[in-house]
Structures are given as C-alpha cells and as structure tokens.
Amino acid sequence: MKQPFSIIANNCWGAEVYKHYNKPFNTPVIGLYFYPECYLKFISDLDKNLNTELKFISQSKHLDAKANYPVGIVNGIEIHFLHYEDEKEAFEKWTKRCKRVRDGQVFFKFDDRDGATLEHINEFLKMELPNSICFTKHSLIKHQNHVHIPMPKKAVSVMDGFSLFNVCINYFDLDEW
C-alpha cells in the first residue's frame, strides 16, 4: 500500500497490517479491542466518535472484575486499551492518532472474537462499508466481504489479532484489498 490509509479494526489485527507495510499508525485503534456491539456502534458514526473526547471508566459492563488495563469510553462505547500501561498513555496516543484518520482511505475489519454472534457479523456485513472485511470461523457465510478462516471444531472464534494476521494472509490478498 503506497497511499496513507487508516484501518478501523475491532482488535490488534490492524497494527499488524501497519507493521507489515512499515507504515505509521494512522488510526487510534492500536493496542486495544472493542466488544462487538461497541465496535459496531463506533463505526456506525465514526466521525462523531473520533471527534468526541475520550474519558475513562473504572468498571467495564463487559467484565465481572476490574480490568488491569485502562477502559475508555466515547459516546457510551467502551474501548479496552489492553496493551497500555495507564490512562495517560492511552489518552495521549488515542487523541494523537484520531487526528490521523484519513477520509476516503479508511478500511474496516471485523471478526468473530470477544463474543461476536452471527447477528453481529451480519450487521457488520449489511453496513456495506467501503474497504471492509470480516474474518470468521464460519464457512457457511456467503458474502463478498467475508473470509472463512478454518479453525478446529472446538474453537469458538478465530484467533487473536496478531495470530489472525499471520494466518489470514493465506486466505486473503492484503495487497489487493
């Protein structure tokens, strides 16, 4: 990829794309993840959510115990800063990277991790977002923006974002995307 681009992914997969192409992180969604309903809300009004100040909460509605990482919130949407030491670091990087998102060169990626149901997957696919891709373990989904990633039968979803990137390039032409 030669042009600047922004990837809005639901987990760490996008960071691996930037590393693969040796490009700067032109997105705030690096080192973090969203639960499916939060990701879908986030991308449904991306401009508004990128331009709303990030705040932090002490307890996620998705977790039984307090997270050992910062949990941010934008317009009621939880953002789990899994790979950040503290709120200060998360806030600074989020704020700086929100300004880098490029209009018209935005790519969207979703997968079936973190409790994503078939309803979540279908909702994402129905959005008909430009430059979107969805990776799942489900082989029966027939959609041009869906890629089946073969997984063991007992797997609940595809693997984590880092591992998924390394596997998905066997089933998906990243350069063509």
Short mmCIF file of N, CA and C in Angstrom, two decimals:
data_model
loop_
_atom_site.label_atom_id
_atom_site.label_comp_id
_atom_site.label_asym_id
_atom_site.label_seq_id
_atom_site.Cartn_x
_atom_site.Cartn_y
_atom_site.Cartn_z
N MET A 1 0.85 -1.18 0.00
CA MET A 1 0.00 0.00 0.00
C MET A 1 0.89 1.23 0.00
N LYS A 2 0.71 2.06 -1.01
CA LYS A 2 1.55 3.24 -1.14
C LYS A 2 0.92 4.48 -0.52
N GLN A 3 -0.39 4.61 -0.64
CA GLN A 3 -1.08 5.78 -0.10
C GLN A 3 -1.27 5.65 1.40
N PRO A 4 -1.37 6.78 2.11
CA PRO A 4 -1.72 6.70 3.54
C PRO A 4 -3.11 6.07 3.69
N PHE A 5 -3.28 5.27 4.73
CA PHE A 5 -4.56 4.61 4.97
C PHE A 5 -4.80 4.51 6.45
N SER A 6 -6.07 4.33 6.81
CA SER A 6 -6.47 4.15 8.20
C SER A 6 -7.28 2.87 8.29
N ILE A 7 -6.92 2.04 9.26
CA ILE A 7 -7.65 0.79 9.49
C ILE A 7 -8.39 0.92 10.82
N ILE A 8 -9.68 0.69 10.75
CA ILE A 8 -10.51 0.69 11.96
C ILE A 8 -10.89 -0.77 12.20
N ALA A 9 -10.12 -1.41 13.07
CA ALA A 9 -10.30 -2.84 13.37
C ALA A 9 -10.85 -3.00 14.78
N ASN A 10 -11.47 -4.13 15.03
CA ASN A 10 -12.04 -4.39 16.36
C ASN A 10 -11.00 -4.92 17.34
N ASN A 11 -9.78 -5.17 16.88
CA ASN A 11 -8.72 -5.63 17.77
C ASN A 11 -7.34 -5.34 17.15
N CYS A 12 -6.32 -6.02 17.63
CA CYS A 12 -4.93 -5.72 17.26
C CYS A 12 -4.53 -6.07 15.83
N TRP A 13 -5.42 -6.64 15.06
CA TRP A 13 -5.10 -7.04 13.69
C TRP A 13 -4.57 -5.87 12.86
N GLY A 14 -5.18 -4.71 12.98
CA GLY A 14 -4.78 -3.55 12.19
C GLY A 14 -3.34 -3.14 12.41
N ALA A 15 -2.86 -3.24 13.64
CA ALA A 15 -1.46 -2.88 13.94
C ALA A 15 -0.51 -3.75 13.13
N GLU A 16 -0.88 -5.00 12.95
CA GLU A 16 -0.01 -5.92 12.20
C GLU A 16 0.06 -5.53 10.72
N VAL A 17 -1.03 -4.99 10.18
CA VAL A 17 -1.02 -4.51 8.79
C VAL A 17 -0.05 -3.35 8.66
N TYR A 18 -0.11 -2.39 9.58
CA TYR A 18 0.81 -1.25 9.53
C TYR A 18 2.26 -1.72 9.63
N LYS A 19 2.53 -2.66 10.51
CA LYS A 19 3.89 -3.19 10.65
C LYS A 19 4.33 -3.89 9.38
N HIS A 20 3.43 -4.66 8.78
CA HIS A 20 3.72 -5.40 7.54
C HIS A 20 4.18 -4.45 6.42
N TYR A 21 3.51 -3.31 6.31
CA TYR A 21 3.84 -2.33 5.27
C TYR A 21 4.83 -1.26 5.75
N ASN A 22 5.26 -1.37 7.00
CA ASN A 22 6.20 -0.39 7.57
C ASN A 22 5.64 1.03 7.45
N LYS A 23 4.40 1.19 7.89
CA LYS A 23 3.69 2.47 7.82
C LYS A 23 3.37 2.96 9.23
N PRO A 24 3.23 4.28 9.39
CA PRO A 24 2.84 4.81 10.72
C PRO A 24 1.39 4.43 11.04
N PHE A 25 1.10 4.38 12.32
CA PHE A 25 -0.25 4.06 12.78
C PHE A 25 -1.17 5.26 12.52
N ASN A 26 -1.92 5.22 11.43
CA ASN A 26 -2.86 6.29 11.09
C ASN A 26 -4.26 5.96 11.58
N THR A 27 -4.33 5.47 12.78
CA THR A 27 -5.59 5.10 13.40
C THR A 27 -5.42 5.09 14.91
N PRO A 28 -6.48 5.41 15.64
CA PRO A 28 -6.38 5.32 17.10
C PRO A 28 -6.58 3.90 17.62
N VAL A 29 -7.04 2.98 16.79
CA VAL A 29 -7.37 1.64 17.26
C VAL A 29 -6.15 0.71 17.16
N ILE A 30 -5.15 1.02 17.94
CA ILE A 30 -3.91 0.24 18.04
C ILE A 30 -3.76 -0.19 19.50
N GLY A 31 -3.46 -1.46 19.73
CA GLY A 31 -3.22 -1.93 21.09
C GLY A 31 -4.46 -2.00 21.95
N LEU A 32 -5.60 -2.16 21.31
CA LEU A 32 -6.87 -2.17 22.05
C LEU A 32 -7.86 -3.08 21.35
N TYR A 33 -8.99 -3.26 21.99
CA TYR A 33 -10.07 -4.02 21.34
C TYR A 33 -11.42 -3.48 21.79
N PHE A 34 -12.42 -3.83 20.99
CA PHE A 34 -13.82 -3.48 21.27
C PHE A 34 -14.60 -4.78 21.42
N TYR A 35 -15.61 -4.76 22.27
CA TYR A 35 -16.59 -5.83 22.24
C TYR A 35 -17.47 -5.57 21.02
N PRO A 36 -18.05 -6.62 20.42
CA PRO A 36 -18.74 -6.47 19.13
C PRO A 36 -19.76 -5.34 19.05
N GLU A 37 -20.68 -5.24 20.02
CA GLU A 37 -21.70 -4.18 19.93
C GLU A 37 -21.07 -2.79 20.01
N CYS A 38 -19.99 -2.67 20.76
CA CYS A 38 -19.32 -1.36 20.86
C CYS A 38 -18.61 -1.02 19.55
N TYR A 39 -17.96 -2.00 18.94
CA TYR A 39 -17.31 -1.75 17.66
C TYR A 39 -18.33 -1.33 16.61
N LEU A 40 -19.44 -2.02 16.56
CA LEU A 40 -20.47 -1.69 15.56
C LEU A 40 -21.02 -0.29 15.78
N LYS A 41 -21.22 0.10 17.03
CA LYS A 41 -21.66 1.48 17.32
C LYS A 41 -20.58 2.47 16.95
N PHE A 42 -19.33 2.13 17.23
CA PHE A 42 -18.21 3.03 16.94
C PHE A 42 -18.13 3.33 15.45
N ILE A 43 -18.18 2.32 14.62
CA ILE A 43 -18.04 2.55 13.18
C ILE A 43 -19.31 3.10 12.55
N SER A 44 -20.46 2.94 13.21
CA SER A 44 -21.71 3.44 12.62
C SER A 44 -21.75 4.97 12.59
N ASP A 45 -20.97 5.63 13.44
CA ASP A 45 -20.86 7.09 13.41
C ASP A 45 -19.40 7.45 13.69
N LEU A 46 -18.55 6.99 12.82
CA LEU A 46 -17.10 7.09 13.00
C LEU A 46 -16.63 8.52 13.23
N ASP A 47 -17.06 9.45 12.40
CA ASP A 47 -16.59 10.84 12.53
C ASP A 47 -16.92 11.41 13.91
N LYS A 48 -18.16 11.23 14.34
CA LYS A 48 -18.56 11.73 15.65
C LYS A 48 -17.73 11.09 16.75
N ASN A 49 -17.53 9.78 16.67
CA ASN A 49 -16.80 9.07 17.72
C ASN A 49 -15.32 9.41 17.74
N LEU A 50 -14.74 9.68 16.59
CA LEU A 50 -13.33 10.09 16.54
C LEU A 50 -13.13 11.51 17.08
N ASN A 51 -14.19 12.31 17.04
CA ASN A 51 -14.09 13.71 17.46
C ASN A 51 -14.70 13.98 18.83
N THR A 52 -15.00 12.92 19.58
CA THR A 52 -15.51 13.05 20.94
C THR A 52 -14.38 12.74 21.91
N GLU A 53 -14.26 13.54 22.95
CA GLU A 53 -13.16 13.33 23.90
C GLU A 53 -13.30 11.99 24.62
N LEU A 54 -12.20 11.29 24.69
CA LEU A 54 -12.11 10.02 25.39
C LEU A 54 -12.11 10.26 26.89
N LYS A 55 -12.93 9.49 27.60
CA LYS A 55 -12.94 9.52 29.07
C LYS A 55 -12.67 8.09 29.52
N PHE A 56 -12.50 7.90 30.81
CA PHE A 56 -12.20 6.57 31.33
C PHE A 56 -13.21 6.17 32.40
N ILE A 57 -13.44 4.87 32.50
CA ILE A 57 -14.36 4.34 33.48
C ILE A 57 -13.63 3.33 34.37
N SER A 58 -14.14 3.14 35.56
CA SER A 58 -13.48 2.23 36.49
C SER A 58 -13.92 0.78 36.32
N GLN A 59 -15.10 0.56 35.74
CA GLN A 59 -15.61 -0.80 35.59
C GLN A 59 -16.32 -0.98 34.26
N SER A 60 -15.87 -1.96 33.51
CA SER A 60 -16.49 -2.29 32.23
C SER A 60 -17.80 -3.05 32.46
N LYS A 61 -18.78 -2.77 31.63
CA LYS A 61 -20.04 -3.53 31.70
C LYS A 61 -19.85 -4.95 31.15
N HIS A 62 -18.73 -5.19 30.45
CA HIS A 62 -18.48 -6.49 29.84
C HIS A 62 -17.65 -7.43 30.71
N LEU A 63 -17.08 -6.91 31.79
CA LEU A 63 -16.19 -7.71 32.63
C LEU A 63 -16.75 -7.83 34.05
N ASP A 64 -16.56 -8.97 34.66
CA ASP A 64 -17.02 -9.18 36.03
C ASP A 64 -16.11 -8.47 37.04
N ALA A 65 -14.82 -8.44 36.73
CA ALA A 65 -13.85 -7.81 37.63
C ALA A 65 -13.27 -6.56 36.96
N LYS A 66 -12.60 -5.75 37.76
CA LYS A 66 -11.94 -4.55 37.22
C LYS A 66 -10.81 -4.98 36.28
N ALA A 67 -10.74 -4.35 35.14
CA ALA A 67 -9.69 -4.65 34.16
C ALA A 67 -8.33 -4.20 34.70
N ASN A 68 -7.28 -4.90 34.31
CA ASN A 68 -5.93 -4.50 34.70
C ASN A 68 -5.28 -3.64 33.61
N TYR A 69 -6.12 -2.96 32.86
CA TYR A 69 -5.71 -2.04 31.80
C TYR A 69 -6.76 -0.93 31.75
N PRO A 70 -6.45 0.19 31.11
CA PRO A 70 -7.44 1.27 31.03
C PRO A 70 -8.64 0.90 30.15
N VAL A 71 -9.81 1.32 30.57
CA VAL A 71 -11.03 1.16 29.77
C VAL A 71 -11.57 2.55 29.52
N GLY A 72 -11.59 2.91 28.24
CA GLY A 72 -12.08 4.22 27.85
C GLY A 72 -13.53 4.15 27.41
N ILE A 73 -14.11 5.34 27.27
CA ILE A 73 -15.50 5.42 26.80
C ILE A 73 -15.67 6.67 25.94
N VAL A 74 -16.34 6.49 24.81
CA VAL A 74 -16.66 7.57 23.89
C VAL A 74 -18.12 7.38 23.50
N ASN A 75 -18.97 8.33 23.82
CA ASN A 75 -20.40 8.24 23.46
C ASN A 75 -21.02 6.92 23.89
N GLY A 76 -20.68 6.45 25.09
CA GLY A 76 -21.23 5.21 25.61
C GLY A 76 -20.58 3.95 25.07
N ILE A 77 -19.55 4.10 24.26
CA ILE A 77 -18.87 2.97 23.62
C ILE A 77 -17.59 2.67 24.40
N GLU A 78 -17.48 1.44 24.90
CA GLU A 78 -16.29 1.05 25.65
C GLU A 78 -15.14 0.70 24.72
N ILE A 79 -13.94 1.15 25.11
CA ILE A 79 -12.72 0.85 24.37
C ILE A 79 -11.74 0.26 25.37
N HIS A 80 -11.29 -0.96 25.11
CA HIS A 80 -10.42 -1.69 26.03
C HIS A 80 -8.96 -1.57 25.58
N PHE A 81 -8.21 -0.74 26.29
CA PHE A 81 -6.81 -0.44 25.97
C PHE A 81 -5.90 -1.51 26.56
N LEU A 82 -6.02 -2.70 26.05
CA LEU A 82 -5.35 -3.88 26.58
C LEU A 82 -3.83 -3.74 26.69
N HIS A 83 -3.21 -3.10 25.73
CA HIS A 83 -1.74 -3.03 25.69
C HIS A 83 -1.20 -1.67 26.14
N TYR A 84 -1.90 -1.00 27.05
CA TYR A 84 -1.47 0.29 27.56
C TYR A 84 -1.24 0.21 29.06
N GLU A 85 -0.22 0.92 29.51
CA GLU A 85 0.14 0.92 30.93
C GLU A 85 -0.87 1.68 31.79
N ASP A 86 -1.33 2.83 31.28
CA ASP A 86 -2.19 3.68 32.10
C ASP A 86 -3.08 4.56 31.23
N GLU A 87 -3.98 5.27 31.87
CA GLU A 87 -4.93 6.14 31.17
C GLU A 87 -4.23 7.27 30.44
N LYS A 88 -3.18 7.81 31.02
CA LYS A 88 -2.45 8.92 30.39
C LYS A 88 -1.89 8.50 29.03
N GLU A 89 -1.22 7.37 28.99
CA GLU A 89 -0.67 6.87 27.72
C GLU A 89 -1.78 6.60 26.72
N ALA A 90 -2.85 5.94 27.16
CA ALA A 90 -3.98 5.63 26.27
C ALA A 90 -4.59 6.91 25.71
N PHE A 91 -4.80 7.89 26.57
CA PHE A 91 -5.42 9.15 26.14
C PHE A 91 -4.54 9.88 25.12
N GLU A 92 -3.25 9.98 25.40
CA GLU A 92 -2.34 10.70 24.50
C GLU A 92 -2.26 10.05 23.13
N LYS A 93 -2.10 8.74 23.09
CA LYS A 93 -1.99 8.05 21.80
C LYS A 93 -3.31 8.07 21.06
N TRP A 94 -4.42 7.86 21.75
CA TRP A 94 -5.75 7.89 21.13
C TRP A 94 -5.99 9.26 20.49
N THR A 95 -5.76 10.32 21.26
CA THR A 95 -6.02 11.68 20.79
C THR A 95 -5.15 12.03 19.58
N LYS A 96 -3.89 11.70 19.65
CA LYS A 96 -2.96 11.98 18.55
C LYS A 96 -3.34 11.19 17.30
N ARG A 97 -3.68 9.94 17.47
CA ARG A 97 -3.97 9.08 16.31
C ARG A 97 -5.34 9.32 15.71
N CYS A 98 -6.30 9.82 16.50
CA CYS A 98 -7.62 10.16 15.93
C CYS A 98 -7.46 11.20 14.82
N LYS A 99 -6.52 12.11 15.00
CA LYS A 99 -6.29 13.17 14.01
C LYS A 99 -5.69 12.64 12.72
N ARG A 100 -5.16 11.43 12.73
CA ARG A 100 -4.51 10.86 11.55
C ARG A 100 -5.44 10.10 10.62
N VAL A 101 -6.66 9.84 11.05
CA VAL A 101 -7.57 9.05 10.22
C VAL A 101 -7.84 9.81 8.93
N ARG A 102 -7.67 9.11 7.84
CA ARG A 102 -7.77 9.71 6.50
C ARG A 102 -9.16 9.51 5.91
N ASP A 103 -9.82 10.59 5.53
CA ASP A 103 -11.11 10.48 4.85
C ASP A 103 -10.93 9.79 3.50
N GLY A 104 -11.82 8.88 3.19
CA GLY A 104 -11.81 8.22 1.89
C GLY A 104 -10.82 7.09 1.78
N GLN A 105 -9.93 6.96 2.74
CA GLN A 105 -8.94 5.89 2.70
C GLN A 105 -9.02 5.08 3.99
N VAL A 106 -10.23 4.80 4.40
CA VAL A 106 -10.47 4.09 5.64
C VAL A 106 -10.87 2.65 5.30
N PHE A 107 -10.26 1.70 6.01
CA PHE A 107 -10.54 0.29 5.85
C PHE A 107 -11.12 -0.23 7.17
N PHE A 108 -12.11 -1.10 7.07
CA PHE A 108 -12.79 -1.63 8.25
C PHE A 108 -12.58 -3.14 8.33
N LYS A 109 -12.24 -3.61 9.51
CA LYS A 109 -12.04 -5.06 9.73
C LYS A 109 -12.77 -5.49 10.99
N PHE A 110 -13.49 -6.61 10.88
CA PHE A 110 -14.23 -7.19 12.00
C PHE A 110 -13.95 -8.68 12.01
N ASP A 111 -14.10 -9.31 13.17
CA ASP A 111 -14.00 -10.76 13.24
C ASP A 111 -14.95 -11.28 14.32
N ASP A 112 -14.93 -12.58 14.51
CA ASP A 112 -15.92 -13.19 15.41
C ASP A 112 -15.40 -13.42 16.83
N ARG A 113 -14.42 -12.65 17.26
CA ARG A 113 -13.88 -12.78 18.62
C ARG A 113 -14.74 -12.03 19.65
N ASP A 114 -14.40 -12.25 20.89
CA ASP A 114 -14.97 -11.49 22.02
C ASP A 114 -16.50 -11.53 22.08
N GLY A 115 -17.05 -12.68 21.75
CA GLY A 115 -18.49 -12.85 21.87
C GLY A 115 -19.31 -12.42 20.68
N ALA A 116 -18.67 -12.18 19.54
CA ALA A 116 -19.43 -11.79 18.35
C ALA A 116 -20.35 -12.93 17.93
N THR A 117 -21.59 -12.59 17.70
CA THR A 117 -22.58 -13.58 17.27
C THR A 117 -22.77 -13.46 15.75
N LEU A 118 -23.53 -14.38 15.21
CA LEU A 118 -23.86 -14.29 13.78
C LEU A 118 -24.64 -13.00 13.50
N GLU A 119 -25.43 -12.55 14.47
CA GLU A 119 -26.16 -11.30 14.30
C GLU A 119 -25.19 -10.12 14.18
N HIS A 120 -24.15 -10.09 15.01
CA HIS A 120 -23.14 -9.03 14.91
C HIS A 120 -22.44 -9.07 13.55
N ILE A 121 -22.07 -10.27 13.13
CA ILE A 121 -21.37 -10.43 11.85
C ILE A 121 -22.26 -9.95 10.71
N ASN A 122 -23.52 -10.37 10.72
CA ASN A 122 -24.45 -9.94 9.67
C ASN A 122 -24.68 -8.44 9.69
N GLU A 123 -24.75 -7.87 10.89
CA GLU A 123 -24.91 -6.41 10.99
C GLU A 123 -23.72 -5.70 10.34
N PHE A 124 -22.52 -6.17 10.63
CA PHE A 124 -21.32 -5.59 10.02
C PHE A 124 -21.38 -5.72 8.50
N LEU A 125 -21.68 -6.91 8.01
CA LEU A 125 -21.71 -7.13 6.56
C LEU A 125 -22.81 -6.32 5.88
N LYS A 126 -23.94 -6.09 6.54
CA LYS A 126 -25.04 -5.30 5.97
C LYS A 126 -24.70 -3.82 5.89
N MET A 127 -23.73 -3.37 6.66
CA MET A 127 -23.35 -1.95 6.60
C MET A 127 -22.77 -1.57 5.24
N GLU A 128 -22.31 -2.57 4.49
CA GLU A 128 -21.76 -2.32 3.16
C GLU A 128 -20.73 -1.19 3.18
N LEU A 129 -19.84 -1.25 4.14
CA LEU A 129 -18.78 -0.24 4.25
C LEU A 129 -17.77 -0.43 3.13
N PRO A 130 -17.26 0.66 2.60
CA PRO A 130 -16.21 0.51 1.59
C PRO A 130 -14.97 -0.08 2.27
N ASN A 131 -14.23 -0.87 1.54
CA ASN A 131 -12.97 -1.43 2.06
C ASN A 131 -13.17 -2.17 3.37
N SER A 132 -14.16 -3.03 3.44
CA SER A 132 -14.41 -3.77 4.69
C SER A 132 -14.16 -5.26 4.48
N ILE A 133 -13.75 -5.89 5.59
CA ILE A 133 -13.50 -7.33 5.57
C ILE A 133 -13.89 -7.91 6.92
N CYS A 134 -14.41 -9.13 6.90
CA CYS A 134 -14.81 -9.82 8.12
C CYS A 134 -14.24 -11.24 8.08
N PHE A 135 -13.45 -11.58 9.10
CA PHE A 135 -12.87 -12.91 9.22
C PHE A 135 -13.61 -13.69 10.29
N THR A 136 -14.06 -14.90 9.94
CA THR A 136 -14.73 -15.74 10.94
C THR A 136 -14.36 -17.19 10.71
N LYS A 137 -14.69 -18.00 11.69
CA LYS A 137 -14.51 -19.45 11.57
C LYS A 137 -15.67 -20.09 10.81
N HIS A 138 -16.71 -19.32 10.53
CA HIS A 138 -17.93 -19.84 9.90
C HIS A 138 -17.73 -20.02 8.39
N SER A 139 -17.96 -21.22 7.93
CA SER A 139 -17.77 -21.50 6.50
C SER A 139 -19.03 -21.29 5.68
N LEU A 140 -20.18 -21.12 6.33
CA LEU A 140 -21.44 -21.02 5.59
C LEU A 140 -21.84 -19.59 5.24
N ILE A 141 -21.12 -18.60 5.73
CA ILE A 141 -21.45 -17.21 5.41
C ILE A 141 -20.99 -16.93 3.99
N LYS A 142 -21.92 -16.48 3.18
CA LYS A 142 -21.61 -16.19 1.78
C LYS A 142 -21.77 -14.69 1.56
N HIS A 143 -20.67 -13.98 1.56
CA HIS A 143 -20.67 -12.54 1.35
C HIS A 143 -19.31 -12.16 0.79
N GLN A 144 -19.29 -11.23 -0.13
CA GLN A 144 -18.03 -10.84 -0.77
C GLN A 144 -17.00 -10.28 0.20
N ASN A 145 -17.44 -9.76 1.34
CA ASN A 145 -16.52 -9.18 2.32
C ASN A 145 -16.25 -10.11 3.50
N HIS A 146 -16.56 -11.37 3.33
CA HIS A 146 -16.32 -12.36 4.38
C HIS A 146 -15.22 -13.31 3.95
N VAL A 147 -14.33 -13.64 4.89
CA VAL A 147 -13.30 -14.63 4.64
C VAL A 147 -13.38 -15.69 5.74
N HIS A 148 -13.55 -16.91 5.31
CA HIS A 148 -13.58 -18.04 6.25
C HIS A 148 -12.14 -18.41 6.61
N ILE A 149 -11.87 -18.49 7.90
CA ILE A 149 -10.56 -18.93 8.40
C ILE A 149 -10.80 -20.29 9.05
N PRO A 150 -10.29 -21.37 8.46
CA PRO A 150 -10.50 -22.69 9.06
C PRO A 150 -9.92 -22.77 10.48
N MET A 151 -10.72 -23.27 11.38
CA MET A 151 -10.34 -23.39 12.78
C MET A 151 -10.72 -24.79 13.27
N PRO A 152 -10.08 -25.25 14.35
CA PRO A 152 -10.50 -26.54 14.93
C PRO A 152 -11.97 -26.47 15.34
N LYS A 153 -12.66 -27.60 15.30
CA LYS A 153 -14.10 -27.64 15.61
C LYS A 153 -14.44 -27.02 16.94
N LYS A 154 -13.61 -27.23 17.96
CA LYS A 154 -13.95 -26.71 19.28
C LYS A 154 -13.61 -25.23 19.46
N ALA A 155 -13.00 -24.61 18.48
CA ALA A 155 -12.70 -23.17 18.56
C ALA A 155 -13.99 -22.38 18.52
N VAL A 156 -14.11 -21.38 19.38
CA VAL A 156 -15.29 -20.54 19.45
C VAL A 156 -15.23 -19.43 18.41
N SER A 157 -14.02 -19.03 18.05
CA SER A 157 -13.83 -17.92 17.11
C SER A 157 -12.46 -18.06 16.46
N VAL A 158 -12.13 -17.08 15.63
CA VAL A 158 -10.78 -17.02 15.09
C VAL A 158 -9.83 -16.64 16.22
N MET A 159 -8.55 -16.72 15.96
CA MET A 159 -7.56 -16.43 16.99
C MET A 159 -7.38 -14.93 17.21
N ASP A 160 -6.50 -14.56 18.15
CA ASP A 160 -6.26 -13.15 18.46
C ASP A 160 -5.76 -12.40 17.23
N GLY A 161 -5.82 -11.08 17.27
CA GLY A 161 -5.48 -10.24 16.12
C GLY A 161 -4.10 -10.48 15.54
N PHE A 162 -3.09 -10.62 16.38
CA PHE A 162 -1.73 -10.86 15.91
C PHE A 162 -1.66 -12.18 15.14
N SER A 163 -2.15 -13.24 15.74
CA SER A 163 -2.13 -14.56 15.10
C SER A 163 -3.02 -14.58 13.86
N LEU A 164 -4.17 -13.92 13.94
CA LEU A 164 -5.08 -13.87 12.80
C LEU A 164 -4.41 -13.23 11.59
N PHE A 165 -3.67 -12.15 11.80
CA PHE A 165 -2.99 -11.52 10.68
C PHE A 165 -2.07 -12.51 9.99
N ASN A 166 -1.28 -13.24 10.77
CA ASN A 166 -0.33 -14.18 10.19
C ASN A 166 -0.99 -15.32 9.45
N VAL A 167 -2.21 -15.68 9.84
CA VAL A 167 -2.95 -16.76 9.17
C VAL A 167 -3.77 -16.23 8.00
N CYS A 168 -4.41 -15.09 8.17
CA CYS A 168 -5.37 -14.60 7.16
C CYS A 168 -4.71 -14.32 5.83
N ILE A 169 -3.44 -13.99 5.82
CA ILE A 169 -2.79 -13.70 4.54
C ILE A 169 -2.69 -14.95 3.65
N ASN A 170 -2.98 -16.11 4.21
CA ASN A 170 -3.05 -17.33 3.40
C ASN A 170 -4.41 -17.45 2.70
N TYR A 171 -5.40 -16.68 3.14
CA TYR A 171 -6.77 -16.78 2.62
C TYR A 171 -7.28 -15.45 2.03
N PHE A 172 -6.48 -14.44 2.13
CA PHE A 172 -6.93 -13.08 1.81
C PHE A 172 -5.77 -12.31 1.20
N ASP A 173 -6.03 -11.64 0.06
CA ASP A 173 -4.99 -10.86 -0.62
C ASP A 173 -4.97 -9.45 -0.06
N LEU A 174 -4.10 -9.22 0.88
CA LEU A 174 -3.99 -7.93 1.56
C LEU A 174 -3.63 -6.83 0.58
N ASP A 175 -2.73 -7.10 -0.34
CA ASP A 175 -2.33 -6.08 -1.33
C ASP A 175 -3.50 -5.67 -2.21
N GLU A 176 -4.31 -6.63 -2.58
CA GLU A 176 -5.49 -6.34 -3.43
C GLU A 176 -6.53 -5.54 -2.67
N TRP A 177 -6.67 -5.79 -1.38
CA TRP A 177 -7.65 -5.10 -0.55
C TRP A 177 -7.33 -3.64 -0.51
#
